[in-house]
N, CA and C of each residue as an Amber inpcrd file, in Angstrom:
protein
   624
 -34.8970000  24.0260000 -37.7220000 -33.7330000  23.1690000 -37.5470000
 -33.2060000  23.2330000 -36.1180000 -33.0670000  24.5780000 -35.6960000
 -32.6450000  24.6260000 -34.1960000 -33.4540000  23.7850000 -33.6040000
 -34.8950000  24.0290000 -33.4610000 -35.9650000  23.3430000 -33.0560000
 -35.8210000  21.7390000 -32.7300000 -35.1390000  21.3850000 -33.9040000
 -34.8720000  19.9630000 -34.1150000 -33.8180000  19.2920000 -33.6160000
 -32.8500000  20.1250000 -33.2730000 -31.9490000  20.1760000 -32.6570000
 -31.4350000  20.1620000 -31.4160000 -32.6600000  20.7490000 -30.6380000
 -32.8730000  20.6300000 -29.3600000 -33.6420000  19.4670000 -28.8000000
 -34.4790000  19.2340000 -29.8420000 -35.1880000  17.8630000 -29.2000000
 -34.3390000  16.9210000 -29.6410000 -33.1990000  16.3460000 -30.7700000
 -32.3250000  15.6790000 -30.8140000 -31.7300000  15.5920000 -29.1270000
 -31.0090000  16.4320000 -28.4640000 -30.4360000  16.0900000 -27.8650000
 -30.8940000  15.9640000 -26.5290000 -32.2980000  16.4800000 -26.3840000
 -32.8820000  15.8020000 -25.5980000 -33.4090000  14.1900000 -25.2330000
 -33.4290000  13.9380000 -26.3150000 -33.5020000  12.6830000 -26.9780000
 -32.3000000  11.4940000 -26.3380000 -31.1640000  11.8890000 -26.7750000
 -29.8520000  12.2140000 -26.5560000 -29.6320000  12.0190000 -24.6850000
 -30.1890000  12.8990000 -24.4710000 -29.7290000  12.9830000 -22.6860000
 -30.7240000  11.5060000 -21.8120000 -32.0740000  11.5730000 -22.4180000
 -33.0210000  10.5470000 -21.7320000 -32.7390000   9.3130000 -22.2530000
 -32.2060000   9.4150000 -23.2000000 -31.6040000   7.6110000 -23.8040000
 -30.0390000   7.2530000 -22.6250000 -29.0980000   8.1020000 -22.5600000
 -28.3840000   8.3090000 -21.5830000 -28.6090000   8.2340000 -20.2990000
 -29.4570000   8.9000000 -20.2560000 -30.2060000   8.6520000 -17.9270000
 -31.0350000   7.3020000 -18.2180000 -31.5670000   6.9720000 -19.4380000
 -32.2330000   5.2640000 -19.4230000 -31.3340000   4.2160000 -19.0610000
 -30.0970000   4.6300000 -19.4810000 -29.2940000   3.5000000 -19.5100000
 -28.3580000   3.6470000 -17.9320000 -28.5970000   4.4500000 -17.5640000
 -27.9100000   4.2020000 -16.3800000 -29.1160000   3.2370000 -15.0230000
 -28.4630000   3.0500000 -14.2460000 -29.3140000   2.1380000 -12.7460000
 -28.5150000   3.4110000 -11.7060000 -29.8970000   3.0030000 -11.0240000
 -29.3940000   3.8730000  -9.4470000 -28.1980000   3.6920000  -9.0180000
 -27.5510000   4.7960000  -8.0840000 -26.4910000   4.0810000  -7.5140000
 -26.2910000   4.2380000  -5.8960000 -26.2600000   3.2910000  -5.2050000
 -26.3620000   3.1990000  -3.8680000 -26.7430000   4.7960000  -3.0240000
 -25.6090000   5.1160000  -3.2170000 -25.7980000   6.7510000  -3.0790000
 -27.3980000   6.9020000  -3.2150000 -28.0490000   7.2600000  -4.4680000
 -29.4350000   7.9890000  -4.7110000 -30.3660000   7.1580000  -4.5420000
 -29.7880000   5.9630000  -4.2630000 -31.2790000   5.1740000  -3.4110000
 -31.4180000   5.3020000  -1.9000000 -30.3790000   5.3160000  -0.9600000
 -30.2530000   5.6440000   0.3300000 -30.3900000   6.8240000   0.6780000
 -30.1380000   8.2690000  -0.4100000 -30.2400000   8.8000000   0.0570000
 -30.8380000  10.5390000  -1.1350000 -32.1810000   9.8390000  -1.4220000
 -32.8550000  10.1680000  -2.3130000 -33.0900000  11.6590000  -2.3050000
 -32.7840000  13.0210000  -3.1550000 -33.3060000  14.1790000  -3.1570000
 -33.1130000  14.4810000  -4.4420000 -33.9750000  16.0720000  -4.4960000
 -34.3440000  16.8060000  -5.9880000 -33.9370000  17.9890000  -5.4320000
 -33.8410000  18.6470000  -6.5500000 -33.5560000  20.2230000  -6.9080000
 -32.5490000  20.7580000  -5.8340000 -32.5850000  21.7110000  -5.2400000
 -31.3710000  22.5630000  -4.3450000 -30.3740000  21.4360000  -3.5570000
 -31.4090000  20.0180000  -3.2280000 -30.7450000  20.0300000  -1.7620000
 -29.9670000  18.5870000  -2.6100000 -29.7850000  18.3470000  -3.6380000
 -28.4090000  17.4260000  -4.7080000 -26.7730000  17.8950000  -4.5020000
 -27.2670000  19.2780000  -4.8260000 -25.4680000  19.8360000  -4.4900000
 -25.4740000  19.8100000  -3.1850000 -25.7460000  19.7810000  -2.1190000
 -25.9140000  19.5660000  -0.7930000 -25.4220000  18.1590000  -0.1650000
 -26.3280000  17.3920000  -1.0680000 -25.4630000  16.2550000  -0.5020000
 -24.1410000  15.8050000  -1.1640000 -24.2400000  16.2390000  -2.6050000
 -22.9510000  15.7630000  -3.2440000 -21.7700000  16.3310000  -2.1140000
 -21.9790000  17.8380000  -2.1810000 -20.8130000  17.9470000  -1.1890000
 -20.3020000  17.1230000  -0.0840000 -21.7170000  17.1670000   0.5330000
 -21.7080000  16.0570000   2.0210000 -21.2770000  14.7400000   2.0220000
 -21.5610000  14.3510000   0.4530000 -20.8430000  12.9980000   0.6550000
 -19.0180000  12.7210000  -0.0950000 -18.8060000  13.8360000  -0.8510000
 -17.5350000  13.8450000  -1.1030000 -16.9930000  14.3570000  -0.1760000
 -17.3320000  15.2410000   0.8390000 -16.6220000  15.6710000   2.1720000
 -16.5430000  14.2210000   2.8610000 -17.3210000  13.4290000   2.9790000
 -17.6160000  12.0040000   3.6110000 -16.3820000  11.4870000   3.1280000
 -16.6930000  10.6710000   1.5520000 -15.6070000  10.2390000   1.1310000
 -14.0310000  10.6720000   1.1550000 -13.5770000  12.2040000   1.3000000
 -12.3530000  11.8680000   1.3910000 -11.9130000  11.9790000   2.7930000
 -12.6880000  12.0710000   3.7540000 -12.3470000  11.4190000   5.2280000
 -11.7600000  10.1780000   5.2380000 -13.1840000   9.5390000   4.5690000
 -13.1190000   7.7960000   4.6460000 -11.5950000   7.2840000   3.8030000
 -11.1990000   7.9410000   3.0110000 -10.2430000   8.1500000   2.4510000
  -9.0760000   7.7220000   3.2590000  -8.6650000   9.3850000   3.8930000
  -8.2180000   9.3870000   4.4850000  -7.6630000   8.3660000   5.7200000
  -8.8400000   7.9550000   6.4310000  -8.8200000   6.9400000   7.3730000
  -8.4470000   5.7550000   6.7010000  -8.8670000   5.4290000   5.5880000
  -8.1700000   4.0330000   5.0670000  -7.1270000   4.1880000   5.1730000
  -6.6060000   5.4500000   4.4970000  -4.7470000   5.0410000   4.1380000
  -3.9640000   4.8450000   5.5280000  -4.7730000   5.4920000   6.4690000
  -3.6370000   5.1020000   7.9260000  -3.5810000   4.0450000   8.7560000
  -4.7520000   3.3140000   7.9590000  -4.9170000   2.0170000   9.2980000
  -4.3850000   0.8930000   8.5470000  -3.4100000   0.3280000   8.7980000
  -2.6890000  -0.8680000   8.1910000  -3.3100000  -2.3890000   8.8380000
  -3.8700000  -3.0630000   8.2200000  -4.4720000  -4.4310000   8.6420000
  -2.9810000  -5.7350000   8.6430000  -2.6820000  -6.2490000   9.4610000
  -1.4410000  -6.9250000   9.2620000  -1.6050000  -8.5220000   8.0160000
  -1.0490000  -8.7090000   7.5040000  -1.2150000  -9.6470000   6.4420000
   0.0830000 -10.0300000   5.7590000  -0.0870000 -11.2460000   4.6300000
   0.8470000 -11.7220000   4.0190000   0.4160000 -10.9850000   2.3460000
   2.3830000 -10.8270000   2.0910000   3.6910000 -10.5230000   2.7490000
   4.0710000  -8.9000000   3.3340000   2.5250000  -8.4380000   2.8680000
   3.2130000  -6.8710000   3.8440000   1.7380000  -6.0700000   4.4770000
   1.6640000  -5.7740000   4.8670000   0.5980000  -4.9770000   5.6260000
  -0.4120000  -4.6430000   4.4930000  -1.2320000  -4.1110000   4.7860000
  -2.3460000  -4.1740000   4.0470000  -3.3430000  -3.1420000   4.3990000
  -3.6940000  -1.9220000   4.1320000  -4.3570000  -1.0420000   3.6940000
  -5.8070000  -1.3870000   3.2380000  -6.7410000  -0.3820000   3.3240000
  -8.0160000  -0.9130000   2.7290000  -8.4480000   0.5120000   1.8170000
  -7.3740000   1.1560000   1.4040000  -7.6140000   2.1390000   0.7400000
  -7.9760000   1.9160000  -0.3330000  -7.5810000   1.1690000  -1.1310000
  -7.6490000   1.2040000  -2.4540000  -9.3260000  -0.1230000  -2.7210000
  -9.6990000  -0.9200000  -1.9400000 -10.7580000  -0.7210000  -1.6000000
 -12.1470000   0.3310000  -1.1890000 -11.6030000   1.4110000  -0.5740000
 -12.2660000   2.6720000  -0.1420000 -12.8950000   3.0840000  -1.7520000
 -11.4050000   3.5370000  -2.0950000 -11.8840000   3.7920000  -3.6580000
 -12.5460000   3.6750000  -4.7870000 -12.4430000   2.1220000  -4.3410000
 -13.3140000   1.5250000  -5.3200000 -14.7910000   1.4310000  -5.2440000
 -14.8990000   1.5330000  -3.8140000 -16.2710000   1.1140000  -3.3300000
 -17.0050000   2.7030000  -3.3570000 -16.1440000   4.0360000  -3.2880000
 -16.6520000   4.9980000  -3.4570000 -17.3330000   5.3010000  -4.8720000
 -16.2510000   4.4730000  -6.0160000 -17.0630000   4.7650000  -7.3210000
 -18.2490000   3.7460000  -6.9720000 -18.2910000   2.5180000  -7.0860000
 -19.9350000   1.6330000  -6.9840000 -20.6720000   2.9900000  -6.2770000
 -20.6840000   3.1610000  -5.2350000 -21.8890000   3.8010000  -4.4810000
 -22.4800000   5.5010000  -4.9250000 -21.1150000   5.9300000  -5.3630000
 -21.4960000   7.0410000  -5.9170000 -21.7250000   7.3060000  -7.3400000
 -20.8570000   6.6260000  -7.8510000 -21.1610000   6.6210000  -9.6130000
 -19.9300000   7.3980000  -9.9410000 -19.6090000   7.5760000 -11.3000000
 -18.3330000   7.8360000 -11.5730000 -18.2590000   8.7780000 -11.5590000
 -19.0770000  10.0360000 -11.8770000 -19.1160000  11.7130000 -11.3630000
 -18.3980000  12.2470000 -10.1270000 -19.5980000  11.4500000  -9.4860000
 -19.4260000  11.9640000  -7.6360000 -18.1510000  11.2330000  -7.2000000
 -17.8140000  10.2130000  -7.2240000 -16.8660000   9.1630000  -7.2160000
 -15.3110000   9.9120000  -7.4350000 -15.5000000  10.2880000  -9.0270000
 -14.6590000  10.9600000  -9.1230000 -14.1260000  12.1060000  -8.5350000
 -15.3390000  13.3910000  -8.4180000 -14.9270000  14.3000000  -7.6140000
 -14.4930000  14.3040000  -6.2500000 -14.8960000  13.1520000  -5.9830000
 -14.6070000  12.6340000  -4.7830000 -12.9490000  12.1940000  -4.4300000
 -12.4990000  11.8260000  -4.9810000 -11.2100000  11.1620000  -5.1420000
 -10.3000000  12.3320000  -5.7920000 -10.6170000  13.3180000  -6.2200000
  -9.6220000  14.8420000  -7.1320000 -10.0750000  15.6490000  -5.9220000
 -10.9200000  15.5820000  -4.2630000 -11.3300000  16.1760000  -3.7700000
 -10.0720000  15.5870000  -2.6080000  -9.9930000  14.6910000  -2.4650000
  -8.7050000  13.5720000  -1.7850000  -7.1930000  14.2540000  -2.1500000
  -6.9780000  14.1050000  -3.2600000  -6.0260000  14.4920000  -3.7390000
  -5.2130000  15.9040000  -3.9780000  -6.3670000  16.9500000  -4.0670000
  -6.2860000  18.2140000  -3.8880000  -5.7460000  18.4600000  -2.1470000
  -6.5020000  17.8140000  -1.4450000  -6.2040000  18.1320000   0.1870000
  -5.2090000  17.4520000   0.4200000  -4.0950000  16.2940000  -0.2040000
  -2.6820000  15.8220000   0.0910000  -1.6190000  16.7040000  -0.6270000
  -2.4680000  17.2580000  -1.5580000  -1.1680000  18.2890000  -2.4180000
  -1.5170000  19.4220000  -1.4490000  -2.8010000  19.6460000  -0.8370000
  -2.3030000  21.1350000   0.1430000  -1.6740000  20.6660000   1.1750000
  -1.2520000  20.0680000   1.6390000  -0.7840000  19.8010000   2.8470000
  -1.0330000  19.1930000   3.6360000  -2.1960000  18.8560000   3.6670000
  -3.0890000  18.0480000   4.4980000  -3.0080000  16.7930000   4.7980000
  -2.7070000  16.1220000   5.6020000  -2.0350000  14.9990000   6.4660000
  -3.3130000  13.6040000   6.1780000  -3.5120000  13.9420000   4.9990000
  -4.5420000  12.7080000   4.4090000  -4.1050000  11.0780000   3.4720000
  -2.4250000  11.3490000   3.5590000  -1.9880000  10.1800000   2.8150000
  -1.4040000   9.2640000   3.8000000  -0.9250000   8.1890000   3.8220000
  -0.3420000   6.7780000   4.3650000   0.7060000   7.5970000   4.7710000
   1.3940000   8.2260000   4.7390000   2.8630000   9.3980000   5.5330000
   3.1090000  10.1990000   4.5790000   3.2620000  11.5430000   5.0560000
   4.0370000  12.4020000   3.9510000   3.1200000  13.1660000   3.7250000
   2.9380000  14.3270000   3.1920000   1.8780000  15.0020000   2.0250000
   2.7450000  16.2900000   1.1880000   2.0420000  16.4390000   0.5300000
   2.3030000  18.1020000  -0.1360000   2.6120000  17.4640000  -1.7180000
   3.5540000  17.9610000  -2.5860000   3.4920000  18.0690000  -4.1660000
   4.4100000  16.8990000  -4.3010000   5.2700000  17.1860000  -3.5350000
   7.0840000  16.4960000  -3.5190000   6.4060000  14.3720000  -2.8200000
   5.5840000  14.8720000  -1.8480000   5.4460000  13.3750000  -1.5660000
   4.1890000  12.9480000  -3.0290000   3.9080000  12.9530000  -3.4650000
   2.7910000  12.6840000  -4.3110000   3.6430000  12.4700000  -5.9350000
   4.8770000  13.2660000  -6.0930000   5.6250000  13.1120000  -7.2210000
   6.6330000  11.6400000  -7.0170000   6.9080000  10.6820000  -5.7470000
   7.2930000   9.6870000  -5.3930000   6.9080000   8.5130000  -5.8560000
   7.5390000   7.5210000  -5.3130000   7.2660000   6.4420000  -5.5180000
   5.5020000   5.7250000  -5.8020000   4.8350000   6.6400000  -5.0760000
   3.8760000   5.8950000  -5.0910000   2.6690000   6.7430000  -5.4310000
   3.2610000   7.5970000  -6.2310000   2.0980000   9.2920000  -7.0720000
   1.5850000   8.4130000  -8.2250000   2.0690000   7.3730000  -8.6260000
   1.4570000   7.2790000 -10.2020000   0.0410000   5.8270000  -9.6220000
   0.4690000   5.1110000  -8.1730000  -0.7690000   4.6800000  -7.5470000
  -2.2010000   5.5330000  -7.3420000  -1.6230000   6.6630000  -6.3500000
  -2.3860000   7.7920000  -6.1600000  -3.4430000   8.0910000  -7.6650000
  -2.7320000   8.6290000  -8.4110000  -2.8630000   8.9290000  -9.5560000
  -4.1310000   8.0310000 -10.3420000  -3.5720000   6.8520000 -10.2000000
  -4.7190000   5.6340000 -10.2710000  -6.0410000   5.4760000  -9.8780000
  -5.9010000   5.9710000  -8.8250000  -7.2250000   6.2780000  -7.9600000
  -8.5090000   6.6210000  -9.1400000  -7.6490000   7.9870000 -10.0400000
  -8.7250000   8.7490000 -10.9030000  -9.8000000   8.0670000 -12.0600000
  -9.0310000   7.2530000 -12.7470000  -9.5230000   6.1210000 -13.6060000
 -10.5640000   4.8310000 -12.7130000  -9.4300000   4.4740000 -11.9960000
 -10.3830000   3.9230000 -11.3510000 -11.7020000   3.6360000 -10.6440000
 -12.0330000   4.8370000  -9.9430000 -13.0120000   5.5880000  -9.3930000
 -14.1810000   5.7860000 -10.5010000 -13.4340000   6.1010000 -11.7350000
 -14.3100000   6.3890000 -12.8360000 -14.8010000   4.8280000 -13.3700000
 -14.0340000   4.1270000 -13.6340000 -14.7710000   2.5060000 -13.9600000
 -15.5310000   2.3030000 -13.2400000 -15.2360000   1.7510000 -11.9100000
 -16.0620000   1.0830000 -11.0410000 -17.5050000   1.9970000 -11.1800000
 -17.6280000   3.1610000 -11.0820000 -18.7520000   4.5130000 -10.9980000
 -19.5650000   3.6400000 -12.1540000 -18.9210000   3.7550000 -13.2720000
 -19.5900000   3.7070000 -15.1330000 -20.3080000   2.5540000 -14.3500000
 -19.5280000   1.2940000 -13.9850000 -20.1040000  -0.0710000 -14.4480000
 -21.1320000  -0.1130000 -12.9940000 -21.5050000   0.2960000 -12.2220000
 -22.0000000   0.5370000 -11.3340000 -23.2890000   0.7490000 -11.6150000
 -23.2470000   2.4430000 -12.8870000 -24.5120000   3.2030000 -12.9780000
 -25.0640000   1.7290000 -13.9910000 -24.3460000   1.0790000 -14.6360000
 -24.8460000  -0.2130000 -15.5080000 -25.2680000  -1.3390000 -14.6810000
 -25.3080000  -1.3580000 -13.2240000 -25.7730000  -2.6470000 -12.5080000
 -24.8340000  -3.6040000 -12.6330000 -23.6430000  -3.5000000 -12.6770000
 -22.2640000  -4.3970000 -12.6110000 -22.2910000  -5.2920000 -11.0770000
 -22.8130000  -3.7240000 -10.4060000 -22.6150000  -4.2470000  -8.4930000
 -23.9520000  -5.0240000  -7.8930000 -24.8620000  -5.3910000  -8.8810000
 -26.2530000  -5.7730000  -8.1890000 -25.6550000  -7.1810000  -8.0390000
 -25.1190000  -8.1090000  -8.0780000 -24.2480000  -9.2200000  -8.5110000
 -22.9420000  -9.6290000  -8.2390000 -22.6360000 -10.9910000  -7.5100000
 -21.2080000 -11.1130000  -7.4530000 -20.1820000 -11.0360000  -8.3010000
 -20.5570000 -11.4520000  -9.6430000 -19.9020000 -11.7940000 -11.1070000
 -19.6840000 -10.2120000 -11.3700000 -20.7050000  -9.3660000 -11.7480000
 -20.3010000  -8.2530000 -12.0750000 -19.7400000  -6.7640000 -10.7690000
 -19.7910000  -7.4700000  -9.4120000 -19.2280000  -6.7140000  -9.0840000
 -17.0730000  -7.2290000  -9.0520000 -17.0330000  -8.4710000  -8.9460000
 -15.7910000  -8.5450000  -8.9620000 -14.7450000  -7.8610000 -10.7760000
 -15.7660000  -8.4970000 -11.5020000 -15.0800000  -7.9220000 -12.5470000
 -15.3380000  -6.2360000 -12.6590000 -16.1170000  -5.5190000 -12.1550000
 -15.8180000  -4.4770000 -11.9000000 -14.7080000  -3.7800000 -10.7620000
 -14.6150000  -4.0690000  -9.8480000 -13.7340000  -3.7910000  -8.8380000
 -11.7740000  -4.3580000  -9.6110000 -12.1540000  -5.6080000 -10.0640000
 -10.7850000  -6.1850000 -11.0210000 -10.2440000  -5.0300000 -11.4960000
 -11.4230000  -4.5860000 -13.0580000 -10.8240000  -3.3660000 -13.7960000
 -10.5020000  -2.2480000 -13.1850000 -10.9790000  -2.0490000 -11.9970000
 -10.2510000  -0.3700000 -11.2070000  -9.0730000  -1.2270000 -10.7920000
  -9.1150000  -2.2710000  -9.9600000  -7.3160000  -2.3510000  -9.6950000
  -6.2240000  -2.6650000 -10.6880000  -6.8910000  -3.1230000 -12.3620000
  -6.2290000  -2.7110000 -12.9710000  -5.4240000  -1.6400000 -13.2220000
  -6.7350000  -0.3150000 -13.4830000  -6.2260000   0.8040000 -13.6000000
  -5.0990000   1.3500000 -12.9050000  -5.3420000   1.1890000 -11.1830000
  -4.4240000   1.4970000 -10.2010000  -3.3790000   0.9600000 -10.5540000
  -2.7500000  -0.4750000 -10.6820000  -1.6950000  -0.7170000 -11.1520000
  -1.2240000   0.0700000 -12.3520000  -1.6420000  -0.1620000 -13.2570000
  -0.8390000   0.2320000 -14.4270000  -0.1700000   1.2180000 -14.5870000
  -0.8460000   2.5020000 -13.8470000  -0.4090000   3.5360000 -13.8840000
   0.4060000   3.8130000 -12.9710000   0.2680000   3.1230000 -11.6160000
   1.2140000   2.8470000 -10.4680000   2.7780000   2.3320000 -10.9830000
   2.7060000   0.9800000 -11.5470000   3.8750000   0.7560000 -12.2400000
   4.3540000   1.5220000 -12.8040000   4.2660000   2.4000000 -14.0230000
   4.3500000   2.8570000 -14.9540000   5.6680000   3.9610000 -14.1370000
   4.6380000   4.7550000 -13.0850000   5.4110000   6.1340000 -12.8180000
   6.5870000   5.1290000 -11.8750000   6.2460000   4.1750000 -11.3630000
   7.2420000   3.5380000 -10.3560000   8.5720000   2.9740000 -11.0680000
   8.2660000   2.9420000 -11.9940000   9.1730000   2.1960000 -13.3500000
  10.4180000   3.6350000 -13.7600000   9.4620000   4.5110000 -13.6060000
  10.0620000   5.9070000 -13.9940000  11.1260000   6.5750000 -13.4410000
  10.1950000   6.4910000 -11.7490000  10.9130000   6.8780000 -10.7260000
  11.9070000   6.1080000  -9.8840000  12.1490000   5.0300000 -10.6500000
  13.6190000   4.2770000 -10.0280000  14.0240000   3.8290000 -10.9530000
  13.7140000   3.4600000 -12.1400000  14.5350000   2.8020000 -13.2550000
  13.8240000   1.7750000 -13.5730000  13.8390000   1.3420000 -14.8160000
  13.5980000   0.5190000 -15.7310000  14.1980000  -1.1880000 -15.6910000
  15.4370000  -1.0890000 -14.6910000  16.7250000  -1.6500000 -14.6180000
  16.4090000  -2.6750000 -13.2880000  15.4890000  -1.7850000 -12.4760000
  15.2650000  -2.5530000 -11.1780000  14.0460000  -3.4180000 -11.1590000
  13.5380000  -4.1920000 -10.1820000  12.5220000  -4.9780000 -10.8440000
  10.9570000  -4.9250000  -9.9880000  10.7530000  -3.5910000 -11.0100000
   9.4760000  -2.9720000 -10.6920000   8.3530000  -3.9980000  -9.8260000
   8.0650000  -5.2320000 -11.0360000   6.7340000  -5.8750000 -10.3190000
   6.6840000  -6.3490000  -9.0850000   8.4020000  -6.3250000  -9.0090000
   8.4820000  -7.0220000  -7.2160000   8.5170000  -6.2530000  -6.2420000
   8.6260000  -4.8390000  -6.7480000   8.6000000  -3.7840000  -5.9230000
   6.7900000  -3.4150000  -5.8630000   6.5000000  -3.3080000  -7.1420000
   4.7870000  -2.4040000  -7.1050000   4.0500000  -3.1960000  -7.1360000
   4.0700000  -4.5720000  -7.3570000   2.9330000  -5.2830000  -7.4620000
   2.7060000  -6.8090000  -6.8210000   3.8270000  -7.6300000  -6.7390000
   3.6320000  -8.8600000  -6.2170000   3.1380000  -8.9390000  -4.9860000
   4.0440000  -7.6340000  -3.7890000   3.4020000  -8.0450000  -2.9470000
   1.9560000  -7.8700000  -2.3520000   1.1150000  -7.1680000  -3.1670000
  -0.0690000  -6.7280000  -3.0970000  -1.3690000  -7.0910000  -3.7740000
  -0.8810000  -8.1590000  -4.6610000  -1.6920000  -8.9050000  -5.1120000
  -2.6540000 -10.0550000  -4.3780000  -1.9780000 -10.2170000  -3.2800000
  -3.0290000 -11.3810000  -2.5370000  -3.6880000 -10.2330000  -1.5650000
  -3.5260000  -9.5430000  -1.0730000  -4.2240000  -8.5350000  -0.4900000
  -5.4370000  -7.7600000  -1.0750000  -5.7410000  -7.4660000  -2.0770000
  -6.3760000  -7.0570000  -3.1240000  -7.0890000  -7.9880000  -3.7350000
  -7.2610000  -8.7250000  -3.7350000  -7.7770000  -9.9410000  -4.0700000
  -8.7750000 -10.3330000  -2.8320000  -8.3830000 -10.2340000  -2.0960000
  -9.0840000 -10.4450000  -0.3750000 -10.1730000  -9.1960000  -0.4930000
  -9.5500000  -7.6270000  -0.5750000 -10.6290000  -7.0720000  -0.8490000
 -11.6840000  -7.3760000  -2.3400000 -11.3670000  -7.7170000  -3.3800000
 -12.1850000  -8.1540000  -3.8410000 -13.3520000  -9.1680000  -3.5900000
 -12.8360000 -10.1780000  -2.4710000 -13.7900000 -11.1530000  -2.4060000
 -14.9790000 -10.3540000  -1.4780000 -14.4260000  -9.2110000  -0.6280000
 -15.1470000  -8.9040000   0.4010000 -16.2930000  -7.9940000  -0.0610000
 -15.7640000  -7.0520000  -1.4470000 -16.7450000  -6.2280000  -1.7940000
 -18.1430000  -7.1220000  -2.7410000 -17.3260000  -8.7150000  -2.7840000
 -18.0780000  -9.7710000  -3.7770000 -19.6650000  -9.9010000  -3.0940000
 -18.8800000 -10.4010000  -1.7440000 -19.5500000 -10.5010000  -0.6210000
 -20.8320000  -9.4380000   0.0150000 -19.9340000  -8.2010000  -0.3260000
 -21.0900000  -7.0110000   1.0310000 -21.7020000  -6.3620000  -0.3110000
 -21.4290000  -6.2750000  -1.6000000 -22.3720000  -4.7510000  -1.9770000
 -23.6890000  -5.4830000  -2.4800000 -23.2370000  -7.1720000  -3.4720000
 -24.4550000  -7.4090000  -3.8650000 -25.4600000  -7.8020000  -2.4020000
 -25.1190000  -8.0400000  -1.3770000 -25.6320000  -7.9800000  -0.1080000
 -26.5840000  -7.3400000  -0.2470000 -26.0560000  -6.0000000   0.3500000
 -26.8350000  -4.6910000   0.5300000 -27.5190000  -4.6390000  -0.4460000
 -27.2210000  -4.6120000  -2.0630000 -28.4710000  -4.4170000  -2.8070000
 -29.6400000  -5.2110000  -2.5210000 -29.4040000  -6.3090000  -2.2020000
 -30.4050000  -7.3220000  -1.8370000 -31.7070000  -6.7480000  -0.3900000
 -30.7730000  -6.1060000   0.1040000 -31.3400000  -5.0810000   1.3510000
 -32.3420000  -4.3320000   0.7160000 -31.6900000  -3.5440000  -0.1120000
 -32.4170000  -1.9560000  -0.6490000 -33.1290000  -2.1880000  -1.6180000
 -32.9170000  -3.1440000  -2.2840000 -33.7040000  -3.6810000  -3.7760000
 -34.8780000  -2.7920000  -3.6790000 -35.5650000  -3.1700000  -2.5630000
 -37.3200000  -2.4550000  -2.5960000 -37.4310000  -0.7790000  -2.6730000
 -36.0040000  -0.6270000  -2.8070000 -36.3880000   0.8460000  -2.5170000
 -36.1030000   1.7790000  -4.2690000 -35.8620000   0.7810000  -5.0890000
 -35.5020000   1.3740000  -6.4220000 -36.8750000   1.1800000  -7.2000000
């Protein structure tokens, strides 16, 4: 029975790695055995740089400045998948709660419990969709990469509102504060990731 049991879930794991597709990441930058944790590190050290650098560079736009962070994010789950993606983004977040001068202004526990912690916060889900629908070939495609990138800025909102709703009241009028004006901005990055990832797959195709 043990016996049987083990090949069940072996069974189990290769029906699971069948169903996933490469993800940008392990086609560009292909390895086995020791030297995987090697790059994972290397590229979540990557990612929360890139991170980083998004949140400080403000692109000017209508009606308020415009960030390409939450783009960053998203595009970190497509390329990495929702694992790496993820650790990637709790690897971000860990270094603004130490102190570390990696957010849009501010850092430490107290700036992250603010107005704009339950955005942050967002990041985590998000990172994780875009990753899932990614390892499913969502991003080989314009159609499935926008509706993938959509559902992470779902995520980001909702949970963004939610704590923003919290942290000033119920009374004031949240969507015009957390969300209207950032909706045409976000949307712009959507068209752009519409634009560049099924691109690039089109690039690399030969290499999967």
């Amino acid at each position: 029975r043990m016996l049987r049991c083990t090949i069940d879930i072996e069974e189990m794991l290769n029906m699971q790695f069948s169903l996933s597709t490469p993800t940008l990441a392990q086609v560009l930058w292909p390895t086995q055995g020791p030297l995987q944790t090697r790059r994972a590190l290397l590229l979540m050290l990557l990612g929360s740089v890139l991170l980083a650098i998004s949140a400080k560079v403000s692109v000017p736009f209508y009606p308020v400045p415009m960030t390409m962070q939450t783009l960053v994010v998203l595009a970190l789950g497509v390329a990495y998948g929702w694992r790496l993606g993820l650790a990637t983004v709790a690897l971000y977040l860990v270094e603004g709660a130490a102190g570390l001068p990696v957010f849009t202004s501010g850092a430490g526990l107290a700036y992250m419990l603010g107005t704009t912690g339950g955005y942050m916060l967002g990041f985590l889900p998000a990172v994780a969709i875009t990753g899932f629908l990614a390892e499913r070939g969502w991003d080989r495609n314009a159609l499935g990469t926008a509706a993938a990138m959509l559902l992470g800025n779902v995520a980001i909102y909702a949970l963004g509102l939610l704590w923003l709703g919290n942290v000033i009241g119920w009374d004031k009028p949240v969507l015009q504060y957390g969300l209207t004006p950032f909706v045409l901005g976000d949307l712009v990055k959507i068209v752009l990731a519409v634009v560049v990832l099924p691109a690039i797959w089109r690039r690399v195709g030969g290499r999967v």
